[in-house]
mmCIF file of C-alpha atoms in Angstrom:
data_model
loop_
_atom_site.group_PDB
_atom_site.id
_atom_site.type_symbol
_atom_site.label_atom_id
_atom_site.label_comp_id
_atom_site.label_asym_id
_atom_site.label_seq_id
_atom_site.Cartn_x
_atom_site.Cartn_y
_atom_site.Cartn_z
ATOM 1 C CA MET A 1 0.000 0.000 0.000
ATOM 2 C CA SER A 2 1.440 3.360 -0.946
ATOM 3 C CA ASN A 3 2.186 5.898 1.768
ATOM 4 C CA ASN A 4 -0.447 8.277 0.395
ATOM 5 C CA SER A 5 -3.338 5.805 0.671
ATOM 6 C CA MET A 6 -2.647 3.809 3.822
ATOM 7 C CA LEU A 7 -5.169 5.867 5.829
ATOM 8 C CA ASN A 8 -7.845 6.152 3.135
ATOM 9 C CA ASN A 9 -11.313 5.751 4.648
ATOM 10 C CA LYS A 10 -10.030 6.987 8.032
ATOM 11 C CA THR A 11 -11.540 10.124 9.552
ATOM 12 C CA LEU A 12 -9.638 11.857 12.320
ATOM 13 C CA ALA A 13 -10.665 14.620 14.705
ATOM 14 C CA ILE A 14 -8.200 17.247 15.871
ATOM 15 C CA ILE A 15 -9.581 19.178 18.835
ATOM 16 C CA ALA A 16 -7.984 22.563 19.443
ATOM 17 C CA THR A 17 -8.586 26.210 20.254
ATOM 18 C CA ASN A 18 -6.554 29.402 20.175
ATOM 19 C CA GLY A 19 -3.044 28.923 21.502
ATOM 20 C CA PHE A 20 -2.348 25.418 20.177
ATOM 21 C CA GLU A 21 1.352 24.727 19.615
ATOM 22 C CA GLN A 22 1.540 25.421 15.889
ATOM 23 C CA SER A 23 3.869 22.562 14.916
ATOM 24 C CA GLU A 24 1.849 20.053 16.976
ATOM 25 C CA LEU A 25 -1.286 20.700 14.922
ATOM 26 C CA PHE A 26 0.053 21.550 11.462
ATOM 27 C CA GLU A 27 2.690 18.806 11.155
ATOM 28 C CA PRO A 28 0.588 15.792 12.229
ATOM 29 C CA LYS A 29 -2.348 17.104 10.179
ATOM 30 C CA SER A 30 -0.206 17.471 7.064
ATOM 31 C CA LYS A 31 1.526 14.101 7.476
ATOM 32 C CA LEU A 32 -1.708 12.193 8.185
ATOM 33 C CA GLU A 33 -3.538 13.859 5.287
ATOM 34 C CA ALA A 34 -0.632 12.864 3.028
ATOM 35 C CA MET A 35 -1.351 9.260 4.077
ATOM 36 C CA GLY A 36 -4.972 9.655 2.934
ATOM 37 C CA ALA A 37 -6.736 10.521 6.205
ATOM 38 C CA GLN A 38 -9.632 12.954 6.231
ATOM 39 C CA ILE A 39 -9.270 15.381 9.135
ATOM 40 C CA HIS A 40 -11.875 17.543 10.852
ATOM 41 C CA LEU A 41 -10.595 20.409 12.976
ATOM 42 C CA ILE A 42 -12.991 20.748 15.903
ATOM 43 C CA SER A 43 -13.082 23.726 18.257
ATOM 44 C CA ILE A 44 -15.162 25.542 20.873
ATOM 45 C CA ASP A 45 -16.848 28.908 21.429
ATOM 46 C CA ASP A 46 -18.105 29.210 17.829
ATOM 47 C CA ASN A 47 -14.553 29.766 16.598
ATOM 48 C CA GLN A 48 -14.484 29.897 12.799
ATOM 49 C CA GLU A 49 -10.732 29.875 12.866
ATOM 50 C CA ILE A 50 -8.135 29.450 15.565
ATOM 51 C CA ARG A 51 -4.627 30.796 15.905
ATOM 52 C CA GLY A 52 -1.545 28.861 16.849
ATOM 53 C CA TRP A 53 1.272 29.713 19.193
ATOM 54 C CA ASP A 54 4.637 29.466 17.455
ATOM 55 C CA GLU A 55 7.291 29.037 20.165
ATOM 56 C CA LYS A 56 7.404 32.628 21.497
ATOM 57 C CA ASP A 57 4.558 34.472 19.781
ATOM 58 C CA TRP A 58 1.245 34.040 17.986
ATOM 59 C CA GLY A 59 1.503 32.024 14.798
ATOM 60 C CA GLU A 60 -0.710 31.104 11.867
ATOM 61 C CA SER A 61 -4.483 30.718 11.866
ATOM 62 C CA ILE A 62 -6.416 27.746 10.543
ATOM 63 C CA SER A 63 -10.098 27.293 9.661
ATOM 64 C CA VAL A 64 -12.292 25.203 11.948
ATOM 65 C CA ASP A 65 -14.506 22.504 10.407
ATOM 66 C CA LYS A 66 -16.917 21.855 13.288
ATOM 67 C CA GLN A 67 -17.806 22.912 16.785
ATOM 68 C CA ILE A 68 -17.513 20.305 19.536
ATOM 69 C CA GLU A 69 -21.290 20.023 19.945
ATOM 70 C CA GLN A 70 -21.578 19.074 16.229
ATOM 71 C CA ALA A 71 -19.106 16.182 16.549
ATOM 72 C CA LYS A 72 -19.691 12.604 17.709
ATOM 73 C CA PRO A 73 -16.909 10.184 18.690
ATOM 74 C CA SER A 74 -18.578 7.469 16.575
ATOM 75 C CA ASP A 75 -17.704 9.512 13.451
ATOM 76 C CA TYR A 76 -13.942 9.200 14.038
ATOM 77 C CA ASP A 77 -11.183 6.621 13.872
ATOM 78 C CA ALA A 78 -8.827 8.742 16.004
ATOM 79 C CA VAL A 79 -8.809 11.875 18.141
ATOM 80 C CA ILE A 80 -5.683 14.055 18.132
ATOM 81 C CA LEU A 81 -4.975 16.631 20.824
ATOM 82 C CA PRO A 82 -2.197 19.128 20.065
ATOM 83 C CA GLY A 83 -0.458 20.763 22.982
ATOM 84 C CA GLY A 84 1.064 24.065 23.817
ATOM 85 C CA GLN A 85 0.259 25.498 27.234
ATOM 86 C CA ILE A 86 -2.727 27.703 26.373
ATOM 87 C CA ASN A 87 -4.784 25.334 24.201
ATOM 88 C CA PRO A 88 -5.121 22.322 26.549
ATOM 89 C CA ASP A 89 -5.461 24.537 29.614
ATOM 90 C CA VAL A 90 -8.528 26.201 28.033
ATOM 91 C CA LEU A 91 -9.946 22.965 26.616
ATOM 92 C CA ARG A 92 -9.721 21.052 29.898
ATOM 93 C CA THR A 93 -12.270 23.439 31.429
ATOM 94 C CA ASN A 94 -14.776 22.730 28.625
ATOM 95 C CA ASP A 95 -17.231 20.012 29.684
ATOM 96 C CA LYS A 96 -18.178 19.175 26.070
ATOM 97 C CA VAL A 97 -14.539 18.549 25.126
ATOM 98 C CA ILE A 98 -13.928 16.396 28.194
ATOM 99 C CA SER A 99 -17.139 14.431 27.562
ATOM 100 C CA PHE A 100 -16.086 13.903 23.932
ATOM 101 C CA ILE A 101 -12.667 12.560 24.991
ATOM 102 C CA ARG A 102 -14.183 10.320 27.672
ATOM 103 C CA ALA A 103 -16.772 8.975 25.187
ATOM 104 C CA SER A 104 -13.998 8.423 22.611
ATOM 105 C CA SER A 105 -12.212 6.167 25.093
ATOM 106 C CA GLN A 106 -15.344 3.950 25.138
ATOM 107 C CA GLU A 107 -16.128 4.167 21.397
ATOM 108 C CA ASN A 108 -15.165 1.026 19.448
ATOM 109 C CA ARG A 109 -14.496 2.911 16.207
ATOM 110 C CA VAL A 110 -11.872 5.154 17.870
ATOM 111 C CA LYS A 111 -8.518 3.340 17.692
ATOM 112 C CA ALA A 112 -6.309 6.162 19.009
ATOM 113 C CA ILE A 113 -6.582 9.120 21.346
ATOM 114 C CA ALA A 114 -3.315 10.916 20.724
ATOM 115 C CA ALA A 115 -2.077 13.747 22.958
ATOM 116 C CA ILE A 116 1.231 15.598 22.742
ATOM 117 C CA CYS A 117 3.067 18.050 25.002
ATOM 118 C CA HIS A 118 0.603 19.564 27.535
ATOM 119 C CA ALA A 119 -2.448 17.900 25.897
ATOM 120 C CA PRO A 120 -2.323 14.883 28.261
ATOM 121 C CA TRP A 121 -3.916 17.331 30.733
ATOM 122 C CA LEU A 122 -7.104 16.610 28.759
ATOM 123 C CA LEU A 123 -6.687 12.860 29.236
ATOM 124 C CA ALA A 124 -6.250 13.385 32.980
ATOM 125 C CA GLU A 125 -9.315 15.649 33.106
ATOM 126 C CA ALA A 126 -11.322 12.964 31.256
ATOM 127 C CA ASP A 127 -10.109 10.490 33.905
ATOM 128 C CA ILE A 128 -8.666 8.016 31.394
ATOM 129 C CA VAL A 129 -4.975 7.866 32.424
ATOM 130 C CA LYS A 130 -5.244 5.840 35.635
ATOM 131 C CA ASP A 131 -2.921 2.819 35.443
ATOM 132 C CA LYS A 132 -1.977 3.706 31.831
ATOM 133 C CA LYS A 133 1.572 4.210 30.574
ATOM 134 C CA ILE A 134 1.853 7.771 29.272
ATOM 135 C CA THR A 135 4.286 10.579 28.615
ATOM 136 C CA SER A 136 3.907 14.345 28.361
ATOM 137 C CA PHE A 137 5.853 17.565 28.461
ATOM 138 C CA PRO A 138 8.092 17.136 31.545
ATOM 139 C CA SER A 139 6.544 20.070 33.421
ATOM 140 C CA ILE A 140 3.201 18.239 33.759
ATOM 141 C CA ARG A 141 4.739 14.909 34.826
ATOM 142 C CA THR A 142 3.488 15.352 38.402
ATOM 143 C CA ASP A 143 -0.025 16.107 37.121
ATOM 144 C CA MET A 144 0.031 12.829 35.166
ATOM 145 C CA LEU A 145 1.286 10.887 38.199
ATOM 146 C CA ASN A 146 -1.375 12.510 40.397
ATOM 147 C CA ALA A 147 -4.014 11.395 37.871
ATOM 148 C CA GLY A 148 -2.787 7.815 38.277
ATOM 149 C CA GLY A 149 -0.749 7.631 35.069
ATOM 150 C CA LEU A 150 2.442 5.591 34.791
ATOM 151 C CA TRP A 151 4.688 8.327 33.378
ATOM 152 C CA GLU A 152 7.662 7.470 31.151
ATOM 153 C CA ASP A 153 10.235 9.775 29.544
ATOM 154 C CA GLU A 154 9.984 8.430 25.974
ATOM 155 C CA GLU A 155 9.333 10.117 22.610
ATOM 156 C CA VAL A 156 6.100 8.175 22.241
ATOM 157 C CA VAL A 157 4.206 5.889 24.613
ATOM 158 C CA VAL A 158 1.278 3.723 23.510
ATOM 159 C CA ASP A 159 -1.041 2.016 26.002
ATOM 160 C CA GLY A 160 -4.310 0.726 24.594
ATOM 161 C CA LYS A 161 -5.870 3.599 22.639
ATOM 162 C CA LEU A 162 -3.693 6.232 24.283
ATOM 163 C CA VAL A 163 -0.782 7.615 22.247
ATOM 164 C CA THR A 164 1.260 10.291 24.024
ATOM 165 C CA SER A 165 4.390 12.269 23.187
ATOM 166 C CA ARG A 166 6.474 14.939 24.934
ATOM 167 C CA ASN A 167 7.181 17.817 22.533
ATOM 168 C CA PRO A 168 7.505 18.945 18.889
ATOM 169 C CA ASN A 169 10.734 16.942 18.449
ATOM 170 C CA ASP A 170 8.662 13.778 18.963
ATOM 171 C CA ILE A 171 6.182 14.517 16.134
ATOM 172 C CA PRO A 172 7.611 11.925 13.686
ATOM 173 C CA ALA A 173 7.278 9.124 16.278
ATOM 174 C CA PHE A 174 3.867 10.498 17.352
ATOM 175 C CA VAL A 175 2.522 10.373 13.777
ATOM 176 C CA GLU A 176 4.012 6.914 13.194
ATOM 177 C CA ALA A 177 2.301 5.600 16.350
ATOM 178 C CA ILE A 178 -1.065 7.067 15.259
ATOM 179 C CA LYS A 179 -0.654 5.454 11.840
ATOM 180 C CA SER A 180 0.189 2.110 13.472
ATOM 181 C CA GLN A 181 -2.887 2.273 15.720
ATOM 182 C CA LEU A 182 -5.088 2.938 12.677
ATOM 183 C CA SER A 183 -3.473 0.172 10.619
ATOM 184 C CA GLU A 184 -4.198 -2.605 13.124
#
């Protein structure tokens, strides 16, 4: 199977809001679309577009496809949660986002819930990290341990549906792990 068709017929949700780490949304999205995946960018607060954070300042904007209340976990093969500090901190206070993530963990169609950098905060808020091997940006390690996660300092950690990575340098391994989860 060619690289550009291995994820044909797969639909992925990326959930984000203003302040997402730019590389952690744009790079996985681009790489997964190149493999044939269809991606819906889902946001909150009636955002029509959201703006990234690019290391030290605001970055590029991207159009939103759906609002969280218009999305159902049963429509997706994977859920991807980009990090940055602002984006997951805002999203973890949104009950609809947390309910979506929690429901995705129970949905048979969803093969991966992938969170990078600070986005594992959302997994902890959804109460789905207890007794699971995970990683995250090092500064939230204690948060992951307090949520019952089994934290490891690795570029990518997969446990069941959960795929977690630490930072933008881990994006290639992160994308490869998502692809592997969807290919099983």
